Coordinates of C-alpha atoms in Angstrom, one line a residue:
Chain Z
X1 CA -225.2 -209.2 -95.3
X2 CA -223.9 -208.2 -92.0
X3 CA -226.2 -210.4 -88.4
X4 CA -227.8 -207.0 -86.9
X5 CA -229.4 -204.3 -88.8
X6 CA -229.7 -201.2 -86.4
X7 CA -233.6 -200.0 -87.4
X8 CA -233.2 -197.2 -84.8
X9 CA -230.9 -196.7 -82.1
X10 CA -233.1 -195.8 -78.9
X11 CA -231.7 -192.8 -77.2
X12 CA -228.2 -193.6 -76.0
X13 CA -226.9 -197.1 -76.7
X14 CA -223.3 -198.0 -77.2
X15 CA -220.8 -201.0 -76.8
X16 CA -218.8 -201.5 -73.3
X17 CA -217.1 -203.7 -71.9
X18 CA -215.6 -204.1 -68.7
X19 CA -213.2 -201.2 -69.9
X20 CA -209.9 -199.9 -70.9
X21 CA -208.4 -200.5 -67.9
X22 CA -204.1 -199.6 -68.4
X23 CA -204.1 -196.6 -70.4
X24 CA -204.6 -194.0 -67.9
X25 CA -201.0 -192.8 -68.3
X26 CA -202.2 -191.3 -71.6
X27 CA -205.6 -189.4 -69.9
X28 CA -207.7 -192.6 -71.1
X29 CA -210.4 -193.0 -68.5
X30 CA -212.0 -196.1 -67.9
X31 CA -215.3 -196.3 -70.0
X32 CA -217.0 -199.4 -69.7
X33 CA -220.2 -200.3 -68.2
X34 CA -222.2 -198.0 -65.4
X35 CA -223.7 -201.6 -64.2
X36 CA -221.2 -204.8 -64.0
X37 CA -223.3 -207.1 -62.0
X38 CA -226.1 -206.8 -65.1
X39 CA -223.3 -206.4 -68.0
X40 CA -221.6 -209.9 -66.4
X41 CA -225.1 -211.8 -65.8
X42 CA -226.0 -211.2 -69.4
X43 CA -222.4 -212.5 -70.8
X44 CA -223.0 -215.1 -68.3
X45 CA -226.4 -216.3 -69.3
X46 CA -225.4 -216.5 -73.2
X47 CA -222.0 -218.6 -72.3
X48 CA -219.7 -215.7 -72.7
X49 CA -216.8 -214.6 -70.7
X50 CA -217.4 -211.6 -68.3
X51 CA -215.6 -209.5 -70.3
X52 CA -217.3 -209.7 -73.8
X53 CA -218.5 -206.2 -75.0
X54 CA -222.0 -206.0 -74.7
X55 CA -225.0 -203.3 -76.1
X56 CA -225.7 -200.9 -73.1
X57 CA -229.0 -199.2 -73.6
X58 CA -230.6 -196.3 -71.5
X59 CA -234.2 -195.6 -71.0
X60 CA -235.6 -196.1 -74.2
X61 CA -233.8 -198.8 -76.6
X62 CA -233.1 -199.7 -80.0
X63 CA -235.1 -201.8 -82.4
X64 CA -232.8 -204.2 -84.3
X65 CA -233.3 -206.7 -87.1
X66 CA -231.1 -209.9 -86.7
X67 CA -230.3 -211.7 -89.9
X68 CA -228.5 -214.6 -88.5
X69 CA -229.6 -216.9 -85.3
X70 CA -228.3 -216.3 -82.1
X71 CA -228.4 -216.5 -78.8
X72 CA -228.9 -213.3 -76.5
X73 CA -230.3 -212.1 -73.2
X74 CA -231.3 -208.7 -71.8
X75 CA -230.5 -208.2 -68.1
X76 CA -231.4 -205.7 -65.7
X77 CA -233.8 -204.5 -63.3
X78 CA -236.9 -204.0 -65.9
X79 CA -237.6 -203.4 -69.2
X80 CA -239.8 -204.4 -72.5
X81 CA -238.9 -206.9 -74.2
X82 CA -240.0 -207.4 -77.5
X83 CA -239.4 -210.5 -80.3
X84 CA -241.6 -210.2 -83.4
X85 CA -243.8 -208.0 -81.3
X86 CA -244.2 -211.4 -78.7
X87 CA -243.0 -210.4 -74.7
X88 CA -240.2 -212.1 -73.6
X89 CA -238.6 -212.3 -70.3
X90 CA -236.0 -209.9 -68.9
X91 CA -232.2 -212.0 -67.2
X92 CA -233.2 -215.1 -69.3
X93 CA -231.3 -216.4 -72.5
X94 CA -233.4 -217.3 -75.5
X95 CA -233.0 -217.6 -79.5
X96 CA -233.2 -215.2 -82.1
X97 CA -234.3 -216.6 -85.5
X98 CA -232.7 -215.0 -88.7
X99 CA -235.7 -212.3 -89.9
X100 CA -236.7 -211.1 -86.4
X101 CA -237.1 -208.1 -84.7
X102 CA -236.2 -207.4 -81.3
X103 CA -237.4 -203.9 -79.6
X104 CA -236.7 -202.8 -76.4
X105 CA -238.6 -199.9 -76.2
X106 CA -238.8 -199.7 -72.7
X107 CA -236.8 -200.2 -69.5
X108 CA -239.4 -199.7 -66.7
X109 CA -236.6 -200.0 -63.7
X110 CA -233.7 -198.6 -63.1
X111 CA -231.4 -196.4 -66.3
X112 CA -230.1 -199.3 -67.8
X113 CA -230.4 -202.5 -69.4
X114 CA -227.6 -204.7 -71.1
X115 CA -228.2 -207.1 -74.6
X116 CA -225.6 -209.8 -74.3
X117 CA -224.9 -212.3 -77.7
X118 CA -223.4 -215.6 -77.2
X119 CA -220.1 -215.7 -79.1
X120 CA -219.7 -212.0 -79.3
X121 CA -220.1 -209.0 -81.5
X122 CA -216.5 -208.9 -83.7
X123 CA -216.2 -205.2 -82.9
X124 CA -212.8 -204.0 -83.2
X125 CA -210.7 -202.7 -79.9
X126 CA -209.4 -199.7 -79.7
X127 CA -206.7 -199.7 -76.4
X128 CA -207.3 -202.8 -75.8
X129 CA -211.0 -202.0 -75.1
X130 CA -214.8 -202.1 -76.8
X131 CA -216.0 -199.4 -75.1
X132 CA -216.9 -196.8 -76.6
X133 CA -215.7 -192.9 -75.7
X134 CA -214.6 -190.1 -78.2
X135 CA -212.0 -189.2 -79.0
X136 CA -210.7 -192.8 -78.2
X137 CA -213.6 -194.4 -80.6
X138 CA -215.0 -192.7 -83.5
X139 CA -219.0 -193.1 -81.9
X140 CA -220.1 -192.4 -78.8
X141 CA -223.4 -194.6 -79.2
X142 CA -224.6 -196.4 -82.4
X143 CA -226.4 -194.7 -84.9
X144 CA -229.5 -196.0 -87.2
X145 CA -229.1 -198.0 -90.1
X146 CA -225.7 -198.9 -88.8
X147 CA -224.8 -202.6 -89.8
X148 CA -223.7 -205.1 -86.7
X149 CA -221.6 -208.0 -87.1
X150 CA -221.7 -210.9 -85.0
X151 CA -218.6 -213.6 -84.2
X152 CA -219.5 -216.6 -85.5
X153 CA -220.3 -219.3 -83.3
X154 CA -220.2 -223.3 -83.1
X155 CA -223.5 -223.9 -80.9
X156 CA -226.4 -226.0 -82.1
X157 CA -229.2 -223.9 -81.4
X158 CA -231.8 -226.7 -81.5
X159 CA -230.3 -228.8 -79.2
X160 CA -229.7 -225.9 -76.6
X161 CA -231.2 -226.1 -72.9
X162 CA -231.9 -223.0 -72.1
X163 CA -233.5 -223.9 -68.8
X164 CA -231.0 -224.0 -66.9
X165 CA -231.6 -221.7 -63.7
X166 CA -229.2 -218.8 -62.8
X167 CA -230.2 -217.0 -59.4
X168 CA -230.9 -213.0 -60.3
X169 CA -229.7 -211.3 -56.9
X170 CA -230.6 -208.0 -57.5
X171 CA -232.9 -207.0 -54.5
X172 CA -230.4 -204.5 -53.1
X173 CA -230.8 -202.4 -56.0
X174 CA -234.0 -201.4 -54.5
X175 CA -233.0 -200.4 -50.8
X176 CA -232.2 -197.1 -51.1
X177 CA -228.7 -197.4 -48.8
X178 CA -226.1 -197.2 -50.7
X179 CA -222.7 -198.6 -49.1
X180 CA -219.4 -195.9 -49.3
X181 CA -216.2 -196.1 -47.8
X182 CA -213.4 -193.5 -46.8
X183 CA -211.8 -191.4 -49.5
X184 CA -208.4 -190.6 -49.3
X185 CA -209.2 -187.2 -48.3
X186 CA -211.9 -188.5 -45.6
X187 CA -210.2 -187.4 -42.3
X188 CA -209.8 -183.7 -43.6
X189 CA -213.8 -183.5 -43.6
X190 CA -214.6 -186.4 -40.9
X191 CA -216.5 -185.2 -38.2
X192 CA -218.8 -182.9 -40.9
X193 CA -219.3 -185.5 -43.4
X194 CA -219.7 -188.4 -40.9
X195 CA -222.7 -186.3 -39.3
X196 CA -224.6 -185.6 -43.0
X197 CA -224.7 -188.5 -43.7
X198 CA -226.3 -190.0 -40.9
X199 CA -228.5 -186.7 -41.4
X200 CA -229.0 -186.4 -45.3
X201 CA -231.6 -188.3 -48.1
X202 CA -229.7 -187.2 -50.8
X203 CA -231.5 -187.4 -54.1
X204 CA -230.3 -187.5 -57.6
X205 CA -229.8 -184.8 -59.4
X206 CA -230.2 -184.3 -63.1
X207 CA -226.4 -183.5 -63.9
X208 CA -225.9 -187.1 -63.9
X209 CA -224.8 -189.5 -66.6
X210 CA -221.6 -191.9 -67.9
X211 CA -219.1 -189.7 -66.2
X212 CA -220.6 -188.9 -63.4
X213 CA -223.9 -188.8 -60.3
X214 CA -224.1 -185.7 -58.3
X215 CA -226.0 -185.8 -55.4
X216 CA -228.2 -183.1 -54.2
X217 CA -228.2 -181.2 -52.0
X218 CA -225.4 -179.6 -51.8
X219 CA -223.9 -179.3 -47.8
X220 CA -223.1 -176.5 -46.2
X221 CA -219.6 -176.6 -46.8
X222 CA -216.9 -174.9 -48.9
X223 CA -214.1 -177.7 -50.0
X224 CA -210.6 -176.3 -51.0
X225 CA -208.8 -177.1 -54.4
X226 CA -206.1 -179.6 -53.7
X227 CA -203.1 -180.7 -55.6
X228 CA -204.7 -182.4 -59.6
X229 CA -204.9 -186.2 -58.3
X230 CA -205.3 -190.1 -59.4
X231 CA -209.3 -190.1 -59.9
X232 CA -210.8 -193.8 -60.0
X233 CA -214.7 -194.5 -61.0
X234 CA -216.1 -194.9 -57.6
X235 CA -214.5 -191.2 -56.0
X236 CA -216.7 -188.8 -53.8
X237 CA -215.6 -185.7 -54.9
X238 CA -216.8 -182.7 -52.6
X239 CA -216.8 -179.8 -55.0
X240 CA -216.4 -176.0 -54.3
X241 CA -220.0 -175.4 -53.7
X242 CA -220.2 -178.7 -51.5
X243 CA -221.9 -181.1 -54.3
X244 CA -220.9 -184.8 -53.7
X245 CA -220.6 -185.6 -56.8
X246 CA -219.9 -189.6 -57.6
X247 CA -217.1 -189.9 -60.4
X248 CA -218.5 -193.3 -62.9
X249 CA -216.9 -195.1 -65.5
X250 CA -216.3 -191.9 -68.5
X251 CA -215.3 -189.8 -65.6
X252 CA -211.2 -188.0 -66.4
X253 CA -208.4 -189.7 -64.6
X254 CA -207.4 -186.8 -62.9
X255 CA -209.1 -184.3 -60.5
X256 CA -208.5 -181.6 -58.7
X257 CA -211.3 -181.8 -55.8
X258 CA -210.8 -183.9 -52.4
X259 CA -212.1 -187.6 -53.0
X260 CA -213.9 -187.9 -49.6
X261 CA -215.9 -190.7 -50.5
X262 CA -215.5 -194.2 -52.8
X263 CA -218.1 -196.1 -53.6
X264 CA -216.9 -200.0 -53.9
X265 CA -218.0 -201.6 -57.2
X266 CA -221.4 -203.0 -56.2
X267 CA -222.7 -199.4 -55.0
X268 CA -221.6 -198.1 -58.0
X269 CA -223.7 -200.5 -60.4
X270 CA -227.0 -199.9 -57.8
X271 CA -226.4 -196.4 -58.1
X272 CA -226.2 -196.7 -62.4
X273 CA -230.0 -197.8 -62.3
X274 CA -230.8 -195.0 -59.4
X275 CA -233.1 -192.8 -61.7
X276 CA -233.4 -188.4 -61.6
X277 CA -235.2 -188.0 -58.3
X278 CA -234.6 -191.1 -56.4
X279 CA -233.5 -190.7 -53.1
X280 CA -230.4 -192.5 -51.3
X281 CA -229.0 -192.5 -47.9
X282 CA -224.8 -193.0 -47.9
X283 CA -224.2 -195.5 -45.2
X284 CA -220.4 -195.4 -44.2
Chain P
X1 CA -187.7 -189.5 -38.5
X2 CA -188.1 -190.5 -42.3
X3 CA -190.5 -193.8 -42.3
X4 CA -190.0 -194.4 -45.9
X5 CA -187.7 -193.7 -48.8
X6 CA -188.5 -191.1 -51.9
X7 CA -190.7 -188.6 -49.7
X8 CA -193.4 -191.3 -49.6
X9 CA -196.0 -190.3 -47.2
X10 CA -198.6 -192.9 -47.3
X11 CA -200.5 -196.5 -48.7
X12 CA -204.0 -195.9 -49.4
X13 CA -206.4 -198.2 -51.0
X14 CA -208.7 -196.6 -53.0
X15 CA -210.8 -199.4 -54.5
X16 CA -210.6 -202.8 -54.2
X17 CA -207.3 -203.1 -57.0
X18 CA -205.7 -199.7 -56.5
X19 CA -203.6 -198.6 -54.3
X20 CA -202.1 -195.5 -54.1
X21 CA -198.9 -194.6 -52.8
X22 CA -198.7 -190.8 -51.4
X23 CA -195.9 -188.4 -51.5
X24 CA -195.3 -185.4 -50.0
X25 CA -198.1 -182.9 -52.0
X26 CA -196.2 -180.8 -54.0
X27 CA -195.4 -180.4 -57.5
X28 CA -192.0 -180.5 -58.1
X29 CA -189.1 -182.3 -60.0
X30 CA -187.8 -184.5 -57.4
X31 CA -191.0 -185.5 -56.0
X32 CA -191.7 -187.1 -60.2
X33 CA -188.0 -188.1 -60.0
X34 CA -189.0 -189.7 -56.9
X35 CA -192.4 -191.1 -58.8
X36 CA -190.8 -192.4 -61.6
X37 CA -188.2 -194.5 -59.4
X38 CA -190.7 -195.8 -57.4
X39 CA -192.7 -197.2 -60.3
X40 CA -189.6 -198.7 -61.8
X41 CA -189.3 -200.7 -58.4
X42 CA -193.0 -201.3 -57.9
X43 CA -192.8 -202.5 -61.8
X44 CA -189.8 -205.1 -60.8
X45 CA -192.1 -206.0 -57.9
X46 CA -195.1 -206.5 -59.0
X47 CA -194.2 -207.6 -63.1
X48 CA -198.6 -207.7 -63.7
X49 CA -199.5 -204.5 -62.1
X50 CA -199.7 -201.2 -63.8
X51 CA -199.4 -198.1 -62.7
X52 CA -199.9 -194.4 -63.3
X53 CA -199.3 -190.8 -61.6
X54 CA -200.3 -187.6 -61.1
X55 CA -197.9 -184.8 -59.4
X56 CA -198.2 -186.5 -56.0
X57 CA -199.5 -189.9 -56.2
X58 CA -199.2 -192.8 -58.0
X59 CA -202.0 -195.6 -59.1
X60 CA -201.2 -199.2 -58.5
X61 CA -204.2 -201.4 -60.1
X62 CA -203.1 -205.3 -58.8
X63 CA -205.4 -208.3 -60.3
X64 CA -208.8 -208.3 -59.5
X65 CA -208.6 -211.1 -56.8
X66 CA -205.2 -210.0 -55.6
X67 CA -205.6 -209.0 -51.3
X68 CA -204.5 -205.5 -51.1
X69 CA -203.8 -205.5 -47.7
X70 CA -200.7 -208.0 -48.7
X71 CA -199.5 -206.2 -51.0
X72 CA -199.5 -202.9 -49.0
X73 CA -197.3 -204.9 -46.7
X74 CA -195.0 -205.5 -49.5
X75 CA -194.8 -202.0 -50.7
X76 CA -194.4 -201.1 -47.0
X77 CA -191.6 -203.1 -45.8
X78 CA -190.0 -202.7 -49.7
X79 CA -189.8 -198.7 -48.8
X80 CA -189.2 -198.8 -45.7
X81 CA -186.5 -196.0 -44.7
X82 CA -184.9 -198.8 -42.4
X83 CA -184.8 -201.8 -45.0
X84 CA -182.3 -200.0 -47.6
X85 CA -181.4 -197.1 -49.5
X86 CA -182.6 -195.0 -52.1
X87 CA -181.4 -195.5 -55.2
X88 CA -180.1 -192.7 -57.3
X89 CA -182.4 -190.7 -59.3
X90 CA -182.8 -189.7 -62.7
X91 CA -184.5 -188.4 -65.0
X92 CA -185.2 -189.4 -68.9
X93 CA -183.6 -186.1 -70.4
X94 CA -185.5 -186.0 -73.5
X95 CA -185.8 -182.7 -75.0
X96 CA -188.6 -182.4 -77.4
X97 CA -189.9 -179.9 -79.3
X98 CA -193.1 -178.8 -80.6
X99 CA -194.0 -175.5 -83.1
X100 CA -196.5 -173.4 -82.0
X101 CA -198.0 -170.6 -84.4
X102 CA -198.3 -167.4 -82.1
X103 CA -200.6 -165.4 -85.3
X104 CA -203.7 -163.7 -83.9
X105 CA -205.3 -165.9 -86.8
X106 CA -205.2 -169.0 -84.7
X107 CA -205.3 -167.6 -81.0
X108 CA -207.8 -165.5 -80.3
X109 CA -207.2 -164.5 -77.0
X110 CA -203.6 -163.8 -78.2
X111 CA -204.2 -159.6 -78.6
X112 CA -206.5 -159.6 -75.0
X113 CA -203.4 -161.5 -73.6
X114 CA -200.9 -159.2 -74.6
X115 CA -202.8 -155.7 -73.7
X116 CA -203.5 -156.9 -70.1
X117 CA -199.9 -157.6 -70.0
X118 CA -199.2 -154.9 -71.8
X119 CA -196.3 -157.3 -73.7
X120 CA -195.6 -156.8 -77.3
X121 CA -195.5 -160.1 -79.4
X122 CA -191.7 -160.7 -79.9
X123 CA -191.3 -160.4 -76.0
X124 CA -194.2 -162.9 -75.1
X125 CA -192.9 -165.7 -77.7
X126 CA -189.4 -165.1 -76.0
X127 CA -190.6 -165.6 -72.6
X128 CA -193.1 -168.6 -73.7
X129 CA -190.1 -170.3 -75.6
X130 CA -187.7 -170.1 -73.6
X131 CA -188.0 -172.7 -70.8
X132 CA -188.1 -176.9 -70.9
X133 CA -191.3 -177.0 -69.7
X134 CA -191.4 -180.6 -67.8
X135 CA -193.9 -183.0 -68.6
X136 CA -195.2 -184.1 -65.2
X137 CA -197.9 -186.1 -66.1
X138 CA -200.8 -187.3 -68.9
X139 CA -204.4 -186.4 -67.6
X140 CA -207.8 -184.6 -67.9
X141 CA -208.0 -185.3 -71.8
X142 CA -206.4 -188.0 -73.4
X143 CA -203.4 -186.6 -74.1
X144 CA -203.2 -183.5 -72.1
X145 CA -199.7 -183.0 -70.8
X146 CA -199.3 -181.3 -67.6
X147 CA -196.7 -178.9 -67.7
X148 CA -194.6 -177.1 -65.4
X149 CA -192.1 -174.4 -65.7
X150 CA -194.0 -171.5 -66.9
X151 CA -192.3 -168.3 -66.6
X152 CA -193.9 -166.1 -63.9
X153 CA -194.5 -162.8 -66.1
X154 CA -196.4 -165.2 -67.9
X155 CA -199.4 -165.9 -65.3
X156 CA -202.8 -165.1 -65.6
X157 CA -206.0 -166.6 -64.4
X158 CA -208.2 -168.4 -66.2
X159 CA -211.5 -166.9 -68.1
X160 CA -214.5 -166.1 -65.3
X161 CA -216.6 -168.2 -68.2
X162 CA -215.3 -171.3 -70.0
X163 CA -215.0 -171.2 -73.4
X164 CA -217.6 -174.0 -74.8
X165 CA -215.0 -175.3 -77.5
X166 CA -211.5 -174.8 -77.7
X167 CA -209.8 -176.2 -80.9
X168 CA -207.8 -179.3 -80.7
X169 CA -204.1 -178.1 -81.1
X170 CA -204.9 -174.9 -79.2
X171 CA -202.2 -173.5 -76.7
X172 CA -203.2 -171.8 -73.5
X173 CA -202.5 -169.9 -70.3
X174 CA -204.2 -170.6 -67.0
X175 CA -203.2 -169.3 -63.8
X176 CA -199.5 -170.8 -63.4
X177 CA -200.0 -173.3 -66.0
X178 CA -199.2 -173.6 -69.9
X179 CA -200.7 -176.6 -72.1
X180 CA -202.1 -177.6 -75.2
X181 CA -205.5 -178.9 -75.9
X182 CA -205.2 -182.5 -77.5
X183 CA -209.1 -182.2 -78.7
X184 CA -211.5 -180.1 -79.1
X185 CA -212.9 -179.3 -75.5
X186 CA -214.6 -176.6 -73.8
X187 CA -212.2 -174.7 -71.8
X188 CA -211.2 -171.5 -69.6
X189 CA -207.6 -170.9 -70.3
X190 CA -206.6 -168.1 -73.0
X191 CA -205.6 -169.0 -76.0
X192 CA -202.3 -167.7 -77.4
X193 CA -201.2 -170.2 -80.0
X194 CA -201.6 -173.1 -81.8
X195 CA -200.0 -176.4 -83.0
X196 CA -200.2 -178.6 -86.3
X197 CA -199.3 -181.5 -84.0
X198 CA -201.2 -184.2 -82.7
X199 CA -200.7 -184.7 -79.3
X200 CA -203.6 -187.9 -78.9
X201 CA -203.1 -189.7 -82.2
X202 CA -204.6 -193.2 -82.2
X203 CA -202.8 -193.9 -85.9
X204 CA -199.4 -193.2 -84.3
X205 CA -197.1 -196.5 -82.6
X206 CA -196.9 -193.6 -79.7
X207 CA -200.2 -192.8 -79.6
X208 CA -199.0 -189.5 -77.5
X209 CA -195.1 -188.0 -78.3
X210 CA -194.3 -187.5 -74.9
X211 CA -194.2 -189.4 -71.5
X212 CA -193.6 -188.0 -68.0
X213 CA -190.1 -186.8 -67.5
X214 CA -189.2 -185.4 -70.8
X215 CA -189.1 -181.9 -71.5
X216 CA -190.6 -179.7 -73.6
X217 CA -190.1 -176.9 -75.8
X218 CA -192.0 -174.7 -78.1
X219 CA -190.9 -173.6 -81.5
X220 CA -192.2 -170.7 -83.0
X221 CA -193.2 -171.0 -86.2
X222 CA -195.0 -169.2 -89.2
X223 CA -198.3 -169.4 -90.4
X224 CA -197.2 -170.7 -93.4
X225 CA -195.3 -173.2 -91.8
X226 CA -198.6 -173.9 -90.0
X227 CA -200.7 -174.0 -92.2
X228 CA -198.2 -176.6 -94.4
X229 CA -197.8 -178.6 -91.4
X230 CA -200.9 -179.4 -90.5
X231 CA -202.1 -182.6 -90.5
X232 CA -205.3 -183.3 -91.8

């Protein structure tokens, strides 16, 4: 018998990692997770190294039967957690006993939430990566009554202290400024884009998911094509109609709209768990 | 007043590991000449970084705690019009081919194509088959070869509506572009042929036939050869 049973799915769940990071060359994009300071505190809390794959779960989650022990955690901003129906706590480790049920039916802040297992699930790499993105891995999320296996693992799980405490800095994800810095095609669009800024509460719009965040509304300004160019997650791209829209971690490696933006790494994962709506001010 | 060597224009850093080196914007076979040189020196340089390209750029990704302003340094002083001289280019001249089906069966855009150009069939495969259409660059779709060298006559702008899928094998026409569509995609070039070949095959040692610098050609073929072809 396989550890995890998958009872249902939740509505988009799938396995990242911190991504398949050299095989651009071929038109791989990133993938990987929307959220890396959550994705690492999770790995972190259960022992793991930062780049274990982990279960990243949007809005509503899966319900999933364990049929070995093990050690997880579930990190980010807010969510339900539920073991054999009883609440447990959100950015803390704790043990799963073979039989339980674990439901996250919930997150209640931010998009996202990450499940971590120490040890690992033994999920095979494709491109030197666990996450997932078709054509590149056969799923694009798991699917009910799929079976999970787990890498085994050496701890003791009695003799574990599990109280060890880990600082959760996550208070910047509710400011709503969100740090960018220059694109390289910033200084074409300066003086215009230097005074929205300061002038615009841009809000979410509902275009938005792994690939990437457009931000609405759109500025009173027609961008040009340019030349197809190196895209990285982060990118601004001002598009046509003069959408900013932010490329994330599924977005192509390639583009053909000036980058006049990047968010840094940190904006990007407090931007992930910005929800349809919320409003942001871009503060250069 | 030539600052640096192979038309570079500029360092950028784009993130906090990539940095992008910038030539002159133009697509071209001596600015990839150019590219691919520079990689092989940045590669020699820097033995752990990888990097990538697109027509006028290329992506350096350096460790994650590596200080990028160092290393633009390096690369600065390295191609530095004063320091030395530019080695020599060439390019990989690999020619290789790849059959393309031109039956209305398989391209359904084929007969729309050839009325607006008012072109009969024989005179469209010649001018499709005839050049080495460079590989520039992988990108868009895994897979997706950018290609240059499309004959002129052969133009045409891209569909006012994209197509919501576009078979995997499918070869199109948009604007002053040719390609072929490694998966099935939505799209808004016109379809004018089809290939049995994989161009993204994960089962494959190359997962893709073709890297940047080679050349490629199309060979027509049958549908019967097609359809025996075919891989499924």
């Amino acid at each position: 018998m396989k550890s995890i049973q998958v009872l249902s799915a939740g509505m988009h769940t799938s396995f990242q990692d911190l991504g398949r990071l050299s095989y651009a060359h071929l038109g791989c994009p990133v993938a990987g997770v929307m959220d890396e300071y959550h994705a690492k505190l999770a790995n972190t809390l259960v022992q793991n190294s930062v780049d274990e794959a982990v279960l990243e779960i949007s809005l509503q989650g899966p319900s999933l039967k364990f049929h070995h022990q093990a050690l997880i955690c579930v990190s980010g901003l807010g969510a339900k957690i539920l073991l054999n129906e009883q609440p447990k706590k959100i950015n803390h480790a704790f043990v799963v006993n073979a039989g339980e049920v674990l439901q996250l039916p919930q997150v209640t802040k931010g998009n996202r939430i990450y499940l971590a297992v120490h040890g690992g699930f033994n999920q095979k790499k494709v491109l030197g990566s666990n996450s997932m993105f078709q054509p590149i891995t056969k799923d694009f999320k798991l699917n009910k009554g799929e079976q999970l296996q787990l890498n085994k693992v050496q701890i003791v799980f009695e003799k574990l202290n599990l109280n060890a405490h880990v600082s959760v800095e996550n208070q910047h994800y509710f400011k709503n400024e969100v740090e960018v810095k220059k694109g390289p095609e910033f200084k074409n669009y300066q003086s215009f884009i230097e005074k929205k800024l300061q002038l615009t509460n841009f809000h979410i719009g509902k275009n938005s998911n792994r690939m990437g965040i457009e931000l609405l509304p759109e500025l009173e300004l027609k961008s040009n094509s340019i030349l197809t160019t190196i895209i990285q997650p982060g990118c601004v791209q001002l598009t046509p109609s003069g959408k900013l829209i932010v490329l994330m971690k599924d977005a192509q490696v390639s583009g053909g709209y000036p980058r006049v933006l990047v968010l840094p790494q940190r904006s990007m994962d407090v931007l992930s768990q910005k929800r349809v709506g919320e409003q942001i001010k871009l503060k250069l | 007043m030539n600052k640096y060597n192979y038309q570079i224009q500029d360092f950028f850093a784009i993130t906090n590991q990539v940095v992008l080196i910038q030539l002159k914007n133009e697509i071209n076979p001596v600015n990839l000449q150019s590219i691919l040189q520079i990689k092989k020196i940045v590669q020699e340089l820097f033995p752990s970084s990888y990097t990538y390209h697109t027509y006028a750029e290329i992506g350096v990704r350096f460790a994650y705690f590596d200080d990028l302003d160092e290393k633009i340094e390096i690369l600065k002083t390295k191609f530095s019009a004063r320091n030395n001289e530019e080695q020599p280019l060439q390019l990989t001249s690999r020619i290789i081919e790849l059959p393309v089906c031109y039956a209305h069966e398989l391209a359904p855009d084929l007969k729309y194509f050839l009325q607006q150009k008012e072109m009969d069939l024989k005179e469209f495969i010649e001018l499709h088959t005839r050049p080495n259409y460079l590989v520039y660059f992988i990108g868009f779709l895994p897979g997706f070869l950018y290609l240059g060298g499309l004959d002129q006559q052969l133009y045409f702008p891209r569909k006012s509506t994209p197509d919501s899928k576009i078979e995997a094998g499918s070869v199109g026409i948009g604007h002053q572009q040719t390609g072929i569509y490694p998966q099935d995609s939505p799209g808004g070039w016109h379809i004018v042929g089809k290939t049995p070949t994989r161009l993204f095959d994960l089962n494959q040692t190359e997962v893709t036939p073709f890297r940047a610098g080679d050349y490629l050609q199309f060979k027509p073929i049958s549908l019967e050869e097609y359809k025996s072809q075919v891989q499924q």
